[in-house]
CSV table of C-alpha atoms and ligand atoms in Angstrom, one decimal:
chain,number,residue,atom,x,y,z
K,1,UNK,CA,65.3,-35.2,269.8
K,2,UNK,CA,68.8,-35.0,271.8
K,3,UNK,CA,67.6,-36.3,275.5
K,4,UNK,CA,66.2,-39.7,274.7
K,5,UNK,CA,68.9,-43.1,275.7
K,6,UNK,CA,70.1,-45.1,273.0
K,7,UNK,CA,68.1,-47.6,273.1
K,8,UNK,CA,64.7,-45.1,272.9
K,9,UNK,CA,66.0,-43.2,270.3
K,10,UNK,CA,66.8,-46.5,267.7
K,11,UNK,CA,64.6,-48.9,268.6
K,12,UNK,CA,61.4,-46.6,269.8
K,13,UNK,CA,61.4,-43.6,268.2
K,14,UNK,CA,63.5,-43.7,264.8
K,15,UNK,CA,60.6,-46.3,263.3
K,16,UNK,CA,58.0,-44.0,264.5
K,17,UNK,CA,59.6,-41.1,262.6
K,18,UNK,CA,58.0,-39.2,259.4
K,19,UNK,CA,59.3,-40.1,256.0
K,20,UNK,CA,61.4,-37.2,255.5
K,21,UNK,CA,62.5,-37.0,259.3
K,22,UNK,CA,63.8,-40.3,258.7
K,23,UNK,CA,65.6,-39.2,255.4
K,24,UNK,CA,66.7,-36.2,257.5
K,25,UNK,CA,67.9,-38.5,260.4
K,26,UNK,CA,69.7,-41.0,258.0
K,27,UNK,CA,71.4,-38.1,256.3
K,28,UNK,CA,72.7,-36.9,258.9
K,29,UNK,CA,74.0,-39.5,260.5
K,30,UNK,CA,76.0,-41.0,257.2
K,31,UNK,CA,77.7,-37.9,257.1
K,32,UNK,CA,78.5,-38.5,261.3
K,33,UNK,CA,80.0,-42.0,260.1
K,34,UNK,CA,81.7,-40.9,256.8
K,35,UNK,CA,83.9,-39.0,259.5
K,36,UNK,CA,83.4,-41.7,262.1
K,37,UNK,CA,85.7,-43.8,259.7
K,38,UNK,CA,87.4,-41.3,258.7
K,39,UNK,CA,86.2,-41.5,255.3
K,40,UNK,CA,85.9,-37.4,255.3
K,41,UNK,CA,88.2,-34.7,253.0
K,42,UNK,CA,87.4,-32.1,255.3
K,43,UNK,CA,84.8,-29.8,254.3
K,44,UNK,CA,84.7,-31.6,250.2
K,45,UNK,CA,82.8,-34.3,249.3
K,46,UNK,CA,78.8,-34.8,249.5
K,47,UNK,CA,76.3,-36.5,250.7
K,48,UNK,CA,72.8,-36.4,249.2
K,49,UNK,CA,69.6,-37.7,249.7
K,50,UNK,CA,66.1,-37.2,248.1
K,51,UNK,CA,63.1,-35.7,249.7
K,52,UNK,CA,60.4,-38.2,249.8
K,53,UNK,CA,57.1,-36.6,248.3
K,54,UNK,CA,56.5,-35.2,244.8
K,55,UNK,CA,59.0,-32.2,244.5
K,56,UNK,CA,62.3,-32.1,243.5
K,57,UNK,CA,64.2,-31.8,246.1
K,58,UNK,CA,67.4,-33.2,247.8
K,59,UNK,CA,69.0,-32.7,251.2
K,60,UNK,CA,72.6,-31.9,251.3
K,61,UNK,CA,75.4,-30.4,254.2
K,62,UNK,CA,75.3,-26.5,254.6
K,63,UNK,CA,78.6,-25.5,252.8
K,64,UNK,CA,81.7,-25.4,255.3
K,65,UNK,CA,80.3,-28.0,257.4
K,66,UNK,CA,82.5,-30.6,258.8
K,67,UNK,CA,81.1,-34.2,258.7
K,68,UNK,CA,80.8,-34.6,262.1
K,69,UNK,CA,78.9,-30.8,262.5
K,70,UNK,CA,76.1,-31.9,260.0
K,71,UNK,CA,73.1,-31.7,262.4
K,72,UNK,CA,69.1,-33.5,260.8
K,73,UNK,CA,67.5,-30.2,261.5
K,74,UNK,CA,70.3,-28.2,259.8
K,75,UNK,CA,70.1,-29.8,256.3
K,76,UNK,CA,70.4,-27.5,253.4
K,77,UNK,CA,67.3,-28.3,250.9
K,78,UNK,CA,68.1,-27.7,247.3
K,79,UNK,CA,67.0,-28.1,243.5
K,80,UNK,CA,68.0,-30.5,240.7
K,81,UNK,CA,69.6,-27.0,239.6
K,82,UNK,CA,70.9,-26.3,243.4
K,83,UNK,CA,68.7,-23.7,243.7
K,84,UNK,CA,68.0,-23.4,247.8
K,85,UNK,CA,64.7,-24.5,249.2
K,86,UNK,CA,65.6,-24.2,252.8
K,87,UNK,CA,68.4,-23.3,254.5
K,88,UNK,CA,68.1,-23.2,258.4
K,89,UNK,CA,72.0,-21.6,258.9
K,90,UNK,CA,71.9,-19.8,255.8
K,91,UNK,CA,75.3,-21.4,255.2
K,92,UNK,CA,74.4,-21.8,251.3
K,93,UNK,CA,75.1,-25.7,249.9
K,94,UNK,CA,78.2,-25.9,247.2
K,95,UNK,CA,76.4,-25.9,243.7
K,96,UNK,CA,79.9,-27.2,242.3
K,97,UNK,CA,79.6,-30.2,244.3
K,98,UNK,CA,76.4,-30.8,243.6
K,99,UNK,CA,76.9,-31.1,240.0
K,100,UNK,CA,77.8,-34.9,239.7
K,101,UNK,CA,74.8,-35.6,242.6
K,102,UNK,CA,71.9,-33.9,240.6
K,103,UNK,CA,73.1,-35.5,237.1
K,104,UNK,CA,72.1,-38.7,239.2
K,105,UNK,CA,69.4,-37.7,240.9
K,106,UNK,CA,67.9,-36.3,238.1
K,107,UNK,CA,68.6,-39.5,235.7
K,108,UNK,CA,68.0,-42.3,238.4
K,109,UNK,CA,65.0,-41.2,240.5
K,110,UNK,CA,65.3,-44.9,242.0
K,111,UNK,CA,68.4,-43.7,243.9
K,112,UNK,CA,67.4,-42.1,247.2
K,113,UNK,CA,71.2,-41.1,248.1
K,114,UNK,CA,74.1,-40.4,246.6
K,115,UNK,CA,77.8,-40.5,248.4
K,116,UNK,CA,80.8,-39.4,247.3
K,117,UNK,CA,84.4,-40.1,249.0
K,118,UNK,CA,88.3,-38.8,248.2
K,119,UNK,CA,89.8,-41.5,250.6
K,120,UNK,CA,93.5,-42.6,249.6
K,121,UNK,CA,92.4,-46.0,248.8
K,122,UNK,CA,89.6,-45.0,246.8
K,123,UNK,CA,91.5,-42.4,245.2
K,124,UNK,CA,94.2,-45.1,244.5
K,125,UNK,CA,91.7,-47.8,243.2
K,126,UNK,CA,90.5,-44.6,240.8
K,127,UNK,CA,94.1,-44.2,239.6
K,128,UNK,CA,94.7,-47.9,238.6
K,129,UNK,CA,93.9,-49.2,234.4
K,130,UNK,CA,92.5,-52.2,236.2
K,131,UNK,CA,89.9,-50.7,239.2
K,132,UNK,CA,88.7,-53.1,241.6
K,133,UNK,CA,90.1,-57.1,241.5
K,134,UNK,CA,88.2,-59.6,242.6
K,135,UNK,CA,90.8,-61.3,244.5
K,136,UNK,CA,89.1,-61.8,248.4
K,137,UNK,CA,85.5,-62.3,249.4
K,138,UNK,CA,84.9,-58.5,250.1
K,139,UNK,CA,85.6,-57.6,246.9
K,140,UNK,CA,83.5,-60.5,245.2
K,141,UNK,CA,79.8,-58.0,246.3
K,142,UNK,CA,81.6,-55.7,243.5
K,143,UNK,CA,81.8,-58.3,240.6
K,144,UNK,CA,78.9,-57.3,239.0
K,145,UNK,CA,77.7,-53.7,238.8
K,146,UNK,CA,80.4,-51.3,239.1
K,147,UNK,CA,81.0,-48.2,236.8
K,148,UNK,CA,83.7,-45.8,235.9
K,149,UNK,CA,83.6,-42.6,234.5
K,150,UNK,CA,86.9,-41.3,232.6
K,151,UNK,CA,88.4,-37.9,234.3
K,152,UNK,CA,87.6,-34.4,233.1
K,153,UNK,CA,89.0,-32.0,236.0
K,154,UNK,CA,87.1,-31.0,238.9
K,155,UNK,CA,83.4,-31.1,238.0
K,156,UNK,CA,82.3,-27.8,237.3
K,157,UNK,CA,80.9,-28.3,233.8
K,158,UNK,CA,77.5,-29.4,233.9
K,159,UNK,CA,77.8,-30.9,230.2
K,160,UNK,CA,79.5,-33.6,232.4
K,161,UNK,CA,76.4,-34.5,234.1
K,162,UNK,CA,75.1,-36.5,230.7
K,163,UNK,CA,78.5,-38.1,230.0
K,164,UNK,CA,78.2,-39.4,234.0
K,165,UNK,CA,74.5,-40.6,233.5
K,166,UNK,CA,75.6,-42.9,230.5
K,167,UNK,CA,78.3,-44.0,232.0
K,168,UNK,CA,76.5,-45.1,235.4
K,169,UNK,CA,74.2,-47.0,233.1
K,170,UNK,CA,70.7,-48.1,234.5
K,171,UNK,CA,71.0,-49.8,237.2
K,172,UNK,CA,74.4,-50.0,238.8
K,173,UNK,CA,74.8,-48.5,242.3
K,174,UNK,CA,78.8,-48.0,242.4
K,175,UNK,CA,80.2,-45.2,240.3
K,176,UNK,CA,84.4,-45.2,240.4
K,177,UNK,CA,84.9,-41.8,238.9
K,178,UNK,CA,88.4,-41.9,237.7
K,179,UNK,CA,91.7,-40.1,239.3
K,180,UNK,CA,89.2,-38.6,241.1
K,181,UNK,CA,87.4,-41.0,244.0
K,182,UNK,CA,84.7,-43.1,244.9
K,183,UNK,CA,80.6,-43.3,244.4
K,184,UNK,CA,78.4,-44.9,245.7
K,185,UNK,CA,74.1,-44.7,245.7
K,186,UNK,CA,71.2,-47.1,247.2
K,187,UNK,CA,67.4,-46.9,247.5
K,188,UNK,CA,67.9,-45.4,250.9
K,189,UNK,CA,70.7,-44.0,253.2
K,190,UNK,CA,71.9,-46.7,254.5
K,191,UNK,CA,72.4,-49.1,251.6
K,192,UNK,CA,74.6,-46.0,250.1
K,193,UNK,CA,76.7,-46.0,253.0
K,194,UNK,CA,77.1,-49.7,253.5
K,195,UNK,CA,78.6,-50.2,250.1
K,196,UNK,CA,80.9,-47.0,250.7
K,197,UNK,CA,81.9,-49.0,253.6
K,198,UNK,CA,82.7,-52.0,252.4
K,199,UNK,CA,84.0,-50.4,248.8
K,200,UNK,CA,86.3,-48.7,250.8
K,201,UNK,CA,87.5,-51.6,252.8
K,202,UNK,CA,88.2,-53.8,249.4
K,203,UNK,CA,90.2,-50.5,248.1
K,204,UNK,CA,92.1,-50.8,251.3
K,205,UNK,CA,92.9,-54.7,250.6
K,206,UNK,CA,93.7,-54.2,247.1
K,207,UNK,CA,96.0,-51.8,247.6
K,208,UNK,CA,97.4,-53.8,250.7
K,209,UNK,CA,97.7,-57.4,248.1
K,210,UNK,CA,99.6,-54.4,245.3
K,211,UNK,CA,101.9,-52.9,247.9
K,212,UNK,CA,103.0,-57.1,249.2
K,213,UNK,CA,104.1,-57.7,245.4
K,214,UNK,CA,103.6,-61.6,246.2
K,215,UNK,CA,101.9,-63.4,243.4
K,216,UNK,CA,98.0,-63.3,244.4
K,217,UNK,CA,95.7,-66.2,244.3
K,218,UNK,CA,93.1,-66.3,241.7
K,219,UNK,CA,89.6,-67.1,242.2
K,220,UNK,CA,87.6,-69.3,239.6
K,221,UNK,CA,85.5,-67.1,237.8
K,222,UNK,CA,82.0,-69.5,238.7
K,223,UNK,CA,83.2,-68.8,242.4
K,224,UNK,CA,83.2,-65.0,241.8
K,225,UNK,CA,79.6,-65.5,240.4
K,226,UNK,CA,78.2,-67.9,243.0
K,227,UNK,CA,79.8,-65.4,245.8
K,228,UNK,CA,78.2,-62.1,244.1
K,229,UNK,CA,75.1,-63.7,244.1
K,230,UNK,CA,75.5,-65.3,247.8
K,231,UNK,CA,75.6,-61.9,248.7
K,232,UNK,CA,73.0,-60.3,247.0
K,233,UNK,CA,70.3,-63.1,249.0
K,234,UNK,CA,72.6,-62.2,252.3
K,235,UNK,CA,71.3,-58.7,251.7
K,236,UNK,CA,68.1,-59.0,251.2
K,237,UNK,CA,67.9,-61.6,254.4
K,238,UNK,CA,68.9,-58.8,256.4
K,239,UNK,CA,65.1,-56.7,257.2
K,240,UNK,CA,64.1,-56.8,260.1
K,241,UNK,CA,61.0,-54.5,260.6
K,242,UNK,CA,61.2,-52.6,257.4
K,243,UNK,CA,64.6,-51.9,258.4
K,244,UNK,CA,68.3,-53.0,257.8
K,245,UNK,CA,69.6,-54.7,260.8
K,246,UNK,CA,73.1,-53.4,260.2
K,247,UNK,CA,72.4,-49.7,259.5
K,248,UNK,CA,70.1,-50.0,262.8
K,249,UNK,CA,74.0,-51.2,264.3
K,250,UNK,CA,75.4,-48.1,262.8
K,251,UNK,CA,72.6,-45.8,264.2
K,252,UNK,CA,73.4,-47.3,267.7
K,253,UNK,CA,77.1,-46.5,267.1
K,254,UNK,CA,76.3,-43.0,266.8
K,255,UNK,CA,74.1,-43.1,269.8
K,256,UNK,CA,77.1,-43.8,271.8
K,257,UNK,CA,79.9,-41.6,270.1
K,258,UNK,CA,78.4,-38.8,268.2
K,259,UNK,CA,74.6,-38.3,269.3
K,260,UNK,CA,74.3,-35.0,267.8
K,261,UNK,CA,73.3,-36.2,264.1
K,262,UNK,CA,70.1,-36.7,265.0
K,263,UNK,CA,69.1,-33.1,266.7
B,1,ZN,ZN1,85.0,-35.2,244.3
């Protein structure tokens, strides 16, 4: 897939793509922007994504990979359990990090990705009583819907896994996992790494507003809940195709400064 232009690759052939070549493709490329915006702990943190189909089966980065290495092709396959599937570099996957992906793969099957970030702001936003404010229009998306999960050291213990699940609740799609860093999940690639994206940006404000110590405007709690919804329609406004016009503007960002995801 590397010697198509740009413009073939997004526009022509990613919407002609298989289901799981798709999966594969957006995988890949989330990991390519995680790095991209620098959003990356060097080899630590996951990104997961579900095999479309019947099995069990999720895609994560072979074990040692940088971000920015993570190739579609080169995609470990793994188990609710970790177990490998496939694994084209025989590189092995990192069952320890996996542990707090399959306790939500395997409770929300509506979740088609999970993404998981150590960023200073999002580690700060972690540390705070209070989590995320909503004190600017960024952070208003987040009103409704976000979880937290108290600390327990690094997540090793898979007894964890049921104490996560409960906390994540149903149906919410952001997960701040205390002291430690940031989650977040969608119903495909993209929406996960969207809402990291701008999670990450409102972590980056708050702590910006904290650091100013100047008294900070208040917004009127039925303007929080008109925004929220606002952009909940402004999200679903946004198909074009089938497709999410701004992960296609993502995809085209990688076509220009690190093609390589998608080989
Ligand atoms: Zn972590």
């Amino acid at each position: 897939m590397s010697h198509q232009s740009e413009s073939d690759f997004v526009t022509d052939i990613y919407p002609t793509l298989s289901e799981e070549a798709r999966v594969r493709v957006d995988l890949a490329a989330a990991y390519h922007l995680i790095e991209h915006f620098q959003m990356s702990d060097s080899i630590y943190t996951h990104i997961s994504a579900r095999v479309p189909g019947d099995n069990e089966y999720f895609l994560i980065n072979p074990y040692g990979t940088r971000f920015s290495e993570v190739k579609a092709s080169q995609l470990v396959m793994i188990d609710l359990d970790g177990n490998i599937i496939d694994d084209p570099c025989n590189m092995g996957a990192n069952p320890a990090g996996f542990t707090i992906h399959s306790a939500i793969h395997g409770a929300r099957p509506d979740l088609k990705c999970a993404l998981h970030t150590h960023t200073v702001a999002g580690v700060s936003i972690a540390s705070t009583q209070t989590g995320l404010l909503p004190i600017n229009q960024w952070a208003l998306q987040f009103y409704h819907g976000v979880s937290r999960h108290a600390y327990e050291g690094i997540a090793l213990n898979l007894e964890e896994r049921e104490r996560l699940v409960k906390d994540l609740g149903p149906e919410n799609k952001i997960l701040i996992l205390d002291n430690h860093g940031l989650m977040t999940m969608g119903n495909d690639v993209g929406e996960a790494f969207t809402l990291m994206f701008n999670l990450e940006r409102v972590c980056k404000v708050q702590m910006a507003v904290l650091a100013s110590a100047q008294p900070v405007n208040q917004i009127d709690s039925t303007v929080c809940e008109l925004t929220y919804q606002q952009y909940k329609q402004f999200a679903e406004m946004s198909q074009r195709g089938g497709f999410h016009v701004e992960w296609l503007a993502y995809l085209r960002l990688l076509e220009k400064v690190s093609p390589s995801y998608r080989d």
